[in-house]
XYZ file of C-alpha atoms in Angstrom:
573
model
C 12.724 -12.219 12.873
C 13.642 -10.076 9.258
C 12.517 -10.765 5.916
C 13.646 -9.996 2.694
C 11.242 -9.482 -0.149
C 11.096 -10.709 -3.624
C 9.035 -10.068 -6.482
C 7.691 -13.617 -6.178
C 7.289 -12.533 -2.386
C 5.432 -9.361 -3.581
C 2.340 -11.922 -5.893
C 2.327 -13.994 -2.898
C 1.756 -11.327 -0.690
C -0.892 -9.384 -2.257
C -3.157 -12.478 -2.729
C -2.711 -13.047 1.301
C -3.455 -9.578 2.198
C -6.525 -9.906 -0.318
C -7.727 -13.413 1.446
C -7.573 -12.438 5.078
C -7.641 -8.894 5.027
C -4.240 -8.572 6.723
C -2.692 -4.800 6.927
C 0.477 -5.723 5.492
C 2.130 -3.841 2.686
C 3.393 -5.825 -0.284
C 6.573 -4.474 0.516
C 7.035 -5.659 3.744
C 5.880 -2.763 5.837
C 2.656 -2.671 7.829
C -0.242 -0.496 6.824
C -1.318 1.007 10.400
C -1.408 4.913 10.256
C -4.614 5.963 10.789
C -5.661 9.294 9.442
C -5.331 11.867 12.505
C -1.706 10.224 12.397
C -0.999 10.858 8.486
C -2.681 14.671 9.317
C -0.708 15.169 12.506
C 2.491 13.978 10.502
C 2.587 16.290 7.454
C 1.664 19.366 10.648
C 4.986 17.661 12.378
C 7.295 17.787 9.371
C 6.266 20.529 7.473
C 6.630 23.334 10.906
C 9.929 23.605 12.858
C 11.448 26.407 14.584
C 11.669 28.027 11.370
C 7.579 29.209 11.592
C 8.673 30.660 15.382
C 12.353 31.681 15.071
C 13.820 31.772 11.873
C 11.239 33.742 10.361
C 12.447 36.586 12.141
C 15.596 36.952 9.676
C 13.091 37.589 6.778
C 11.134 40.332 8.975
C 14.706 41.740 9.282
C 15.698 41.827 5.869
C 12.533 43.055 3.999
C 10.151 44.189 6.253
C 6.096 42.687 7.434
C 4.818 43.421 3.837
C 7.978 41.377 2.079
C 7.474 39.272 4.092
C 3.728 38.306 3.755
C 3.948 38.910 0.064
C 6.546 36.438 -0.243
C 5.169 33.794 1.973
C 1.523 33.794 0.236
C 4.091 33.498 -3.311
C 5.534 30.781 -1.940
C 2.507 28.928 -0.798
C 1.186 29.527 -4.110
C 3.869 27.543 -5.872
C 3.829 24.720 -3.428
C 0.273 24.443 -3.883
C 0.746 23.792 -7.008
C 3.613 21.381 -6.647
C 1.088 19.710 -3.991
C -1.522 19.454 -6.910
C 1.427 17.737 -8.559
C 2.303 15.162 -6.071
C -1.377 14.465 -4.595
C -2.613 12.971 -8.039
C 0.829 10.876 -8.403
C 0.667 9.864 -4.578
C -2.910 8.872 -3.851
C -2.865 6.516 -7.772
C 0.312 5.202 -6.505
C 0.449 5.050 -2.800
C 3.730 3.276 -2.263
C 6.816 3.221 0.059
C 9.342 4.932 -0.651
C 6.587 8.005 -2.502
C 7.672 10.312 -4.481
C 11.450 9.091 -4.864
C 10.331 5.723 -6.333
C 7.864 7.593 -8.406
C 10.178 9.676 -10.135
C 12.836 6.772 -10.828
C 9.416 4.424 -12.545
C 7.915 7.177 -14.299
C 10.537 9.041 -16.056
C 14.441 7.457 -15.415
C 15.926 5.111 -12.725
C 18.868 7.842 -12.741
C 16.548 10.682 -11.448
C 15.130 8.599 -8.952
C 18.755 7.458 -8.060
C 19.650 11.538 -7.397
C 16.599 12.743 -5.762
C 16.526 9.246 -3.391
C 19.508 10.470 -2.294
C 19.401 14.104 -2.387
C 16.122 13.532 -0.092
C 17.810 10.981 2.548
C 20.969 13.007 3.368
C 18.305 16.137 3.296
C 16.332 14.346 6.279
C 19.455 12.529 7.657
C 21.540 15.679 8.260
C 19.065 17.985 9.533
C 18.032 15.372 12.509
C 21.117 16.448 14.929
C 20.776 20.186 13.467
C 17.582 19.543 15.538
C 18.998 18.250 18.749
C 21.560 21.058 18.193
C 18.256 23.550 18.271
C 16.859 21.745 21.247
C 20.111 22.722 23.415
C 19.590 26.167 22.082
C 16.165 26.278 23.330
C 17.143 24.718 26.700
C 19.756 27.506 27.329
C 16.817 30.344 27.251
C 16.714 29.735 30.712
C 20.097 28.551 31.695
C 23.749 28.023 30.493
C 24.979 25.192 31.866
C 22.944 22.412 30.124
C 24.362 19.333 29.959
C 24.894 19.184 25.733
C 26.102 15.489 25.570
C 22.926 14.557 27.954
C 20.339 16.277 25.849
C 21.909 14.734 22.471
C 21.801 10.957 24.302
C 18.121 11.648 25.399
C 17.386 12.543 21.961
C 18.655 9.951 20.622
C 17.536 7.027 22.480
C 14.056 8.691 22.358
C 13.778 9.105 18.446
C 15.630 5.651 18.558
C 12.512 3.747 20.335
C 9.964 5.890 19.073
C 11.196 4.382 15.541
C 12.249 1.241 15.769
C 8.707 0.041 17.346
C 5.925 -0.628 15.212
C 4.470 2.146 12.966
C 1.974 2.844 15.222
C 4.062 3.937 17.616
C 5.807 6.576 15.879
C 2.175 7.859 14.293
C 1.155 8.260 18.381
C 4.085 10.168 19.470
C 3.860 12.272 16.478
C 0.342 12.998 17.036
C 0.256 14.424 20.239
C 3.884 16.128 20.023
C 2.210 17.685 16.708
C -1.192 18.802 18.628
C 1.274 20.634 20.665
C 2.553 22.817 17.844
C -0.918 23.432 16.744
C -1.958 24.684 20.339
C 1.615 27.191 19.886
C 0.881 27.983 16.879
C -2.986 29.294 17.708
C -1.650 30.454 21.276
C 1.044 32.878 19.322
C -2.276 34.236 16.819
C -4.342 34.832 19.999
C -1.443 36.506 21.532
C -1.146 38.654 18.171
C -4.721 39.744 18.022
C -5.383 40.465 21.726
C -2.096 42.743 22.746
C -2.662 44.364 18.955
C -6.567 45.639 20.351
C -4.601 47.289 23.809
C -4.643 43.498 26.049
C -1.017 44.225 26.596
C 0.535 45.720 29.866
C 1.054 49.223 28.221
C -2.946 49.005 26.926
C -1.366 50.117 23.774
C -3.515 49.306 20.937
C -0.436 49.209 18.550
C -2.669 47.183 15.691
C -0.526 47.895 12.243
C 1.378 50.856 13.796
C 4.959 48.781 12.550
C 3.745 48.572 9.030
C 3.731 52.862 9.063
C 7.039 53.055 11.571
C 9.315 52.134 10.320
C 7.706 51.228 7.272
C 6.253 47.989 5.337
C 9.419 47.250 3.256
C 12.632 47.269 4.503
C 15.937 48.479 2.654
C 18.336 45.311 2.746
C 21.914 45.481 1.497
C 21.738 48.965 -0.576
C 19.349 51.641 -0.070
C 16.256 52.502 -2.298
C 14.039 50.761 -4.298
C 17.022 48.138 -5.234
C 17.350 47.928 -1.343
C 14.042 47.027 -0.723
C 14.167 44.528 -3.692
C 16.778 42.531 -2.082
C 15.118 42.538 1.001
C 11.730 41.361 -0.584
C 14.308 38.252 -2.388
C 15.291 37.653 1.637
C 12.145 36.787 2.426
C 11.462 34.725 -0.734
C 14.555 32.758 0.374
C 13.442 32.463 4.408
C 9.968 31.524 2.782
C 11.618 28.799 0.316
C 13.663 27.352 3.884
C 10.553 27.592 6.261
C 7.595 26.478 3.967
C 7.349 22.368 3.630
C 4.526 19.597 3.294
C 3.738 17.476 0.275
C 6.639 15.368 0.535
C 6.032 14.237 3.921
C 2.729 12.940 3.255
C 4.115 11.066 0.007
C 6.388 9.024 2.536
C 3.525 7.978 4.693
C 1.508 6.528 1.890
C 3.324 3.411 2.079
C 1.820 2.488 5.524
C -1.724 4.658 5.379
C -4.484 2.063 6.617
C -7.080 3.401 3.854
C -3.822 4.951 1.937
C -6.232 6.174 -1.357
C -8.796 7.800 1.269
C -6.404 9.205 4.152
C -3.334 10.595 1.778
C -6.335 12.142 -0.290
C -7.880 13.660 2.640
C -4.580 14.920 3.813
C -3.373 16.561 0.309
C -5.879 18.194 0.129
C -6.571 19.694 3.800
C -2.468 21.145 2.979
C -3.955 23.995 1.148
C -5.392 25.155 4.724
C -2.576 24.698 6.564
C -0.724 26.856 4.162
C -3.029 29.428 4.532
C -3.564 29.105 8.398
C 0.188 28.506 9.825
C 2.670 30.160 7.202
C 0.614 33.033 5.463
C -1.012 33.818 8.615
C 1.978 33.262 10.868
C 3.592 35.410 8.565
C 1.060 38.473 8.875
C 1.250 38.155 12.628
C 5.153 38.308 13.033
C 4.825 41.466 10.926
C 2.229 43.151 13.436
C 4.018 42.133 16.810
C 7.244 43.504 16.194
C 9.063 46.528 13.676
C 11.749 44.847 11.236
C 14.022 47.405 12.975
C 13.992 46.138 16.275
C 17.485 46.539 17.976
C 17.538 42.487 19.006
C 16.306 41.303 15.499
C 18.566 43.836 13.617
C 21.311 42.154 16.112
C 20.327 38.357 15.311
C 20.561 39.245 11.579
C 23.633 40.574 11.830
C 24.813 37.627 14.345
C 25.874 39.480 16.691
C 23.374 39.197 19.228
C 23.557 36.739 22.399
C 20.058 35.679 22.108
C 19.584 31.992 21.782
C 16.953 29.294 20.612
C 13.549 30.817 21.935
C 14.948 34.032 22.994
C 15.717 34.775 19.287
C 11.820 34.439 18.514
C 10.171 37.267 17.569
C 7.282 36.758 19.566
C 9.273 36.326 22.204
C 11.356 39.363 21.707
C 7.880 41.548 21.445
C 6.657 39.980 24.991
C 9.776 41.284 26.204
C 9.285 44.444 24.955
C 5.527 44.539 26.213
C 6.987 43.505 29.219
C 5.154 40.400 29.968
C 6.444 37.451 31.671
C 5.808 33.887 32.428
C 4.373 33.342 28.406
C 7.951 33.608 27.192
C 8.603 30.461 29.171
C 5.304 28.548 27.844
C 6.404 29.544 24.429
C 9.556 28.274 25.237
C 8.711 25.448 26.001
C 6.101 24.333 23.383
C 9.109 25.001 20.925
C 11.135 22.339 22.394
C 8.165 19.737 21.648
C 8.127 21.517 18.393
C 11.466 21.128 17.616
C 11.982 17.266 18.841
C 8.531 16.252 16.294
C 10.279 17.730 13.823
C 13.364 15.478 14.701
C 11.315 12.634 14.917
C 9.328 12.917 11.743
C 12.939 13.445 10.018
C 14.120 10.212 11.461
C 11.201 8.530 10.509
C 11.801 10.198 6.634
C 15.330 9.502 6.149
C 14.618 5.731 6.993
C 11.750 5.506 4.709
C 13.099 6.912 1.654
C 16.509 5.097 2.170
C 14.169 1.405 2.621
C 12.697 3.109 -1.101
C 16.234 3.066 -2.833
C 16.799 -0.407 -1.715
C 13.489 -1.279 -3.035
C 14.479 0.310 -6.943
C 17.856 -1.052 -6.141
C 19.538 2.125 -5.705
C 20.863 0.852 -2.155
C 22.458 -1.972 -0.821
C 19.941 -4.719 -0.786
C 20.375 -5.550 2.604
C 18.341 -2.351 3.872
C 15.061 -4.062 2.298
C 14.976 -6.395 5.291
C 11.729 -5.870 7.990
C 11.313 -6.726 10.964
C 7.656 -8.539 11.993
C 6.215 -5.221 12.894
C 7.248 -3.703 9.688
C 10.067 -1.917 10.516
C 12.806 -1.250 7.904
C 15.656 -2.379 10.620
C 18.854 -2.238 8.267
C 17.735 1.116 7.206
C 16.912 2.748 10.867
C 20.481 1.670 11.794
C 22.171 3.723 9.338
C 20.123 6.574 10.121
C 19.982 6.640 13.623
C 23.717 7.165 13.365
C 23.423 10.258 11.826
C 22.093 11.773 15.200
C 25.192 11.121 16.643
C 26.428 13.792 14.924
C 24.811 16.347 17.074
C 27.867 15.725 19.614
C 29.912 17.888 17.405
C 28.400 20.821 19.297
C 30.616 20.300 22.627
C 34.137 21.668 20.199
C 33.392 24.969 18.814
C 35.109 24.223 15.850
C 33.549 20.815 15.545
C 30.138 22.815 15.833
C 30.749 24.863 12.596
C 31.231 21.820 10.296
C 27.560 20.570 11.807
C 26.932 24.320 10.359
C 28.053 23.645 7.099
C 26.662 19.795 6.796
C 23.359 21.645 7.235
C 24.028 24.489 4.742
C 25.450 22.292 1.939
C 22.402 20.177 1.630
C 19.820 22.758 2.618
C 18.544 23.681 -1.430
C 18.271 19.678 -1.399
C 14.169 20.381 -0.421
C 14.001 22.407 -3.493
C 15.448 20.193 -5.863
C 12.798 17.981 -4.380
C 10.067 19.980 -5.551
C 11.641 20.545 -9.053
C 11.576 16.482 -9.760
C 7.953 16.459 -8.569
C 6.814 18.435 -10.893
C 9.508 17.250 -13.541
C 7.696 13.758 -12.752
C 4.413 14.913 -12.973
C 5.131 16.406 -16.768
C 6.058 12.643 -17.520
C 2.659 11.163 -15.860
C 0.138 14.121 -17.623
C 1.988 12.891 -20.701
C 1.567 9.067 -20.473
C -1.808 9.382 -19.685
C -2.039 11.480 -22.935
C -0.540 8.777 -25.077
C -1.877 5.802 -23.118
C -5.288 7.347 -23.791
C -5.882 7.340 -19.930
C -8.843 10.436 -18.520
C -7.329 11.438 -15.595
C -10.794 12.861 -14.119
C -11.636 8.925 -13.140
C -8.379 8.847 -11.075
C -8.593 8.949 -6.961
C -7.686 12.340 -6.959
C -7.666 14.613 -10.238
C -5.089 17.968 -10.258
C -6.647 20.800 -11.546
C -5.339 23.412 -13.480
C -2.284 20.924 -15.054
C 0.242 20.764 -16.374
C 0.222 24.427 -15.710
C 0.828 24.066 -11.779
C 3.582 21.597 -12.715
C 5.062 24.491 -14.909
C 4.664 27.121 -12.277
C 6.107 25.137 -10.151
C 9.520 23.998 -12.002
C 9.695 28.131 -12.708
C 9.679 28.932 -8.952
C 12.361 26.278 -8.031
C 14.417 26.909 -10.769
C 14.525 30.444 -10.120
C 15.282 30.173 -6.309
C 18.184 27.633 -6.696
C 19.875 29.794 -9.153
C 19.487 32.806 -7.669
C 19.041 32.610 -4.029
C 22.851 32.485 -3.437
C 23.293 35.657 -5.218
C 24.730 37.368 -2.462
C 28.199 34.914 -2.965
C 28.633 37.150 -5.990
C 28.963 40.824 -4.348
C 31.253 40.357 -3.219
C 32.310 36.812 -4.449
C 33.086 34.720 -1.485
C 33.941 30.944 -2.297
C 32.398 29.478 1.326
C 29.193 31.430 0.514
C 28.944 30.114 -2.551
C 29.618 26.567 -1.979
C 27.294 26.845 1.288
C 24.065 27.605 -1.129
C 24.932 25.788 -4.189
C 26.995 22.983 -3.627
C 23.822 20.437 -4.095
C 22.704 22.291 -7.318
C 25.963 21.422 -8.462
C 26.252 17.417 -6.653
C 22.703 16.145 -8.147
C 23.612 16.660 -11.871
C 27.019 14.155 -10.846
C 24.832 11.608 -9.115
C 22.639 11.563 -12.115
C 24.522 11.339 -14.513
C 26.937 9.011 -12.928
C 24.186 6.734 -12.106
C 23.260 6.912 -16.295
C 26.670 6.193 -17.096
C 27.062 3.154 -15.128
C 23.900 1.312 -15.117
C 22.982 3.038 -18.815
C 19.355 4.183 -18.466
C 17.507 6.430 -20.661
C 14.618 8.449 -19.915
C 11.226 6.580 -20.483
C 9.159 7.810 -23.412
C 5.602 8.539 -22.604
C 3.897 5.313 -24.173
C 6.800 3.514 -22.617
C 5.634 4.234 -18.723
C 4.301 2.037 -16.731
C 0.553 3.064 -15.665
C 0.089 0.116 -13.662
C 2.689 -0.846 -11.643
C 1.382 -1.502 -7.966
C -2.068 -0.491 -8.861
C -3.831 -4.068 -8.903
C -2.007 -4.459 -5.622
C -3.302 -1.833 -3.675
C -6.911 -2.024 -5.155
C -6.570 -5.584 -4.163
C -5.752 -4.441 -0.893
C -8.690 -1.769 -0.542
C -10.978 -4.015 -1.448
C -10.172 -6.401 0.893
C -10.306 -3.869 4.251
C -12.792 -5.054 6.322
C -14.896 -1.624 6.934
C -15.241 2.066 5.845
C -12.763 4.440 7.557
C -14.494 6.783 10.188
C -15.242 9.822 8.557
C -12.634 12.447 10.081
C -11.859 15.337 8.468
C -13.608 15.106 5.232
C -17.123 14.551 4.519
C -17.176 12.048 1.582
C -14.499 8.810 2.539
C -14.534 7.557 -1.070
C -11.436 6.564 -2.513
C -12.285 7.933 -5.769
C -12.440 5.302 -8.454
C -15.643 5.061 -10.420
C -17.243 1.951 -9.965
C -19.184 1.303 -13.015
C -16.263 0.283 -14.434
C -12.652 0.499 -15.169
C -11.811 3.772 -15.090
C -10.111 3.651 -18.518
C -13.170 1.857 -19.575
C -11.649 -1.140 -20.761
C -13.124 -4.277 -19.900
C -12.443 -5.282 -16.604
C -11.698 -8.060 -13.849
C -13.740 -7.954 -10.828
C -12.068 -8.854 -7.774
C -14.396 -9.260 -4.167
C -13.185 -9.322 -1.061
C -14.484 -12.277 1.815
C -15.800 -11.933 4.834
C -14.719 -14.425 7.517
C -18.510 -15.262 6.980
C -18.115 -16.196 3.471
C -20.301 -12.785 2.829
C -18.713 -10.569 -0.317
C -18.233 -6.931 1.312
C -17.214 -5.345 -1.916
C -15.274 -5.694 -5.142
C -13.138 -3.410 -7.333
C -12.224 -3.665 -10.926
C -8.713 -3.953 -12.473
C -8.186 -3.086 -16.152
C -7.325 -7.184 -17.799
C -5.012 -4.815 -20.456
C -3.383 -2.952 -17.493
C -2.606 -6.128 -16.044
């Protein structure tokens, strides 16, 4: 059984969930992710073999110091594109997240561009994934059966996805824990062979930061060589470092979505600090940026493949220990197939958004009873398929490029977020709205929001700088071919449908609100307190939080007994 929805379907639906208490979205999805699964989730998407393997090309290139300089940068400007997006997602907790916020809040066209910047984003790096899984699998032999794996894959992220939500958040939570448990296994590893618990009882600590040095030369030699290195690891940070947007596309199914997708912006902060700035600082210490096999991988001329191309793994080799290779190994393929999943689960999301706005075909609105955006999965779960191009060499290549065309699309992510945050601080300014009595209040803005449209803007013009000297054309449409595709889909979107950006008295403030305080009001219980200490959602309950007079809606027991009530502003709605 599917279901379209309506806006008529929408009234109707929000007064049911607010009668019985159901869990239903009023956009036809089903509000069932409990908060370890929303946690577990923004762990899954946001690490990948990037935080294990790929980081190694940024030790090459610059050296441990670069490198941790550039990664605690980095987390700096995401944590303030986080402060951005939290305030936006936990008012505003709807399918779809932050691509349906930036199309209501400042122009249908932007939300047009970055809905589909962000799906072929997630849609094209799901069988680079399965591609990394057969990598992985040939650390310990080379005749795996490709086409096998990329079926497996398939079929798994196919049933993990098309079942209810609930089934997706379990699969994600424990392949998740499993990255956690890598991640800490890999810092243990660091601190004990550091202190002499290696085979050589060599207690190396920061010997690699003195020999060969803390900043590597990169390109030229000197101080202009060890710049470009240091803008190497700015660039492996910019590809490796991920989160915010993740949690924005669960909101739309959160069971408490104003409590959990609080609790999980704001626990992001930590996991900056824990997995990339500290995974950074421990790559540096395990292994010198001159190492013959990373110099190699850099360079692409080495044979090393998937796990073996880890630097962890390359410094247990050179400790000569055995057997933890293989557990690392190992781990990385759950790593790698959550971070598969999570995409799958993404892509469909944010294309069931566009359909929502109308910026799909309005067929891939339809659910199925368990909430599942079917029309939307299908076109997705194609895109795997793609992963096959890895049995013809040549074939492989153009998977290669896919990947590489659309990788600064996660930037120009960030850049709207913040671009739409500048539009909310503003209405609220001209609406006479006090932020400080929202669900979750951004310090420190619009400055973060400035910082953060700086960083971006400065790492999609420039991080393809190498295309230049000397000019190459494939390098330089392989990093700025989507800086150059989202101002056409804007603007072509503008042309055609003729939509202006949205003044700031002219935004709509409202929008789902009543809806999902409705909803709150109506949940049966108080979430269990995980993770946080104080569950509230946030809203000040004297009244309105605008102060305006208010309407008092309470929520029924199956008693007849009142359990609570929230107020929505009569002007707001």
């Amino acid at each position: 059984m599917e279901k379209d929805i309506s806006d008529k379907d929408l009234k109707v639906s929000a007064e049911a969930n607010l009668q019985h208490g159901e869990t239903v979205n009023v956009e036809g999805l089903h509000r069932n992710l409990k908060n370890r699964h929303i946690q577990l989730i923004a762990i899954g998407g946001s690490i990948g073999t990037a935080l294990f393997v790929s980081i190694g090309n940024g030790l090459g290139s610059g050296g441990p110091a670069s490198l941790l300089i550039a990664y605690a940068l980095y987390c700096v400007a995401l944590a303030c594109i986080n402060n951005c997006l939290a305030e936006m997602t936990v008012l505003f907790p709807v399918s779809g997240g932050f691509i349906r916020l930036a199309g209501k809040l400042v122009d249908d066209s932007l939300g047009f561009m970055v809905g589909w910047n962000f799906f072929f984003y997630e849609a094209l790096m799901i069988p680079f994934e399965i591609t990394a899984i057969n990598l992985i699998l040939s650390y310990w032999r080379d005749d795996i059966p490709v086409a096998a794996v990329c079926a497996v894959c398939i079929v798994l992220y196919a049933a993990l996805n098309i079942l209810a939500v609930t089934a997706y958040g379990e699969a994600e939570f424990w392949l998740s824990s499993g990255k956690v448990i890598l991640i800490f296994m890999l810092f243990c590893f660091t601190f004990i062979t550091m202190v002499g618990g290696n085979p050589q009882h060599d207690a190396y600590g920061f010997r690699y930061w003195e020999k060969p040095g803390a900043f590597a030369e990169f390109r030229a030699s000197g101080d202009l060589g060890r710049f470009q290195g240091f803008l190497a690891t700015i660039w492996s940070a910019a590809f490796c470092i991920v989160g915010p947007e993740y949690i924005s596309m669960t909101a739309g199914e959160a069971a408490y979505p104003r409590i959990f997708i609080k609790q999980a912006y704001k626990t992001i902060y930590w996991r900056f600090l824990m997995f990339f700035i500290l995974g950074a600082l421990c790559v540096g210490i395990v292994v010198p940026w001159n190492d013959p096999t990373i110099q190699a991988i850099l360079a692409g001329e080495s044979s090393k493949k998937g796990g073996g191309s880890s630097p962890y793994v390359i410094a247990m080799k050179n400790m000569g220990i055995t057997v933890l290779p293989d557990i690392v190994n190992a781990l990385l393929i759950t790593s790698v197939f959550s971070a598969g999943n999570t995409l799958t689960y993404c892509a469909t999301r944010s294309l069931y958004g566009l359909a929502l706005e109308g910026r799909a075909p309005r067929i891939l609105k339809k659910t199925t009873k368990s909430g599942i955006p079917i029309y939307s999965f299908l076109v997705v779960i194609c895109f795997p398929f793609l992963s096959f191009l890895q049995l013809s060499n040549n074939s492989s290549e153009v998977l290669t490029w896919l990947v590489d065309l659309i990788t600064a699309g996660a930037l120009i992510d960030y850049l709207v977020i913040c671009i739409t945050f500048i539009q909310f601080y503003r209405a609220c300014k001209a609406q006479g709205i006090e932020r400080r009595g929202m669900p979750y209040f951004g310090y420190f803005q619009p400055y973060c929001a400035y910082i953060g449209i700086v960083s971006m803007v400065l790492i999609l013009l420039f991080y393809g700088y190498t295309a230049f000297d000397p000019w190459n054309v494939q390098t330089f449409f392989q990093n700025y071919t989507m800086q150059l595709v989202a101002p056409i889909l804007y603007l072509g979107w503008k042309l055609i449908h003729r939509t202006k950006i949205l003044s700031p008295s002219e935004v709509d403030l409202v929008w789902e609100r009543p809806f999902i305080d409705a909803y709150e009001a109506a949940l049966p219980e108080d979430p269990p307190h995980l993770l946080a200490g104080n569950v509230s959602n946030g809203w000040d309950q004297k009244e309105d939080y605008n102060g305006d007079r208010c309407l008092k809606l309470n929520s029924v027991e199956s008693n007849g007994g009142i359990s609570k009530s929230i107020c929505i502003s009569l002007e707001a709605a």
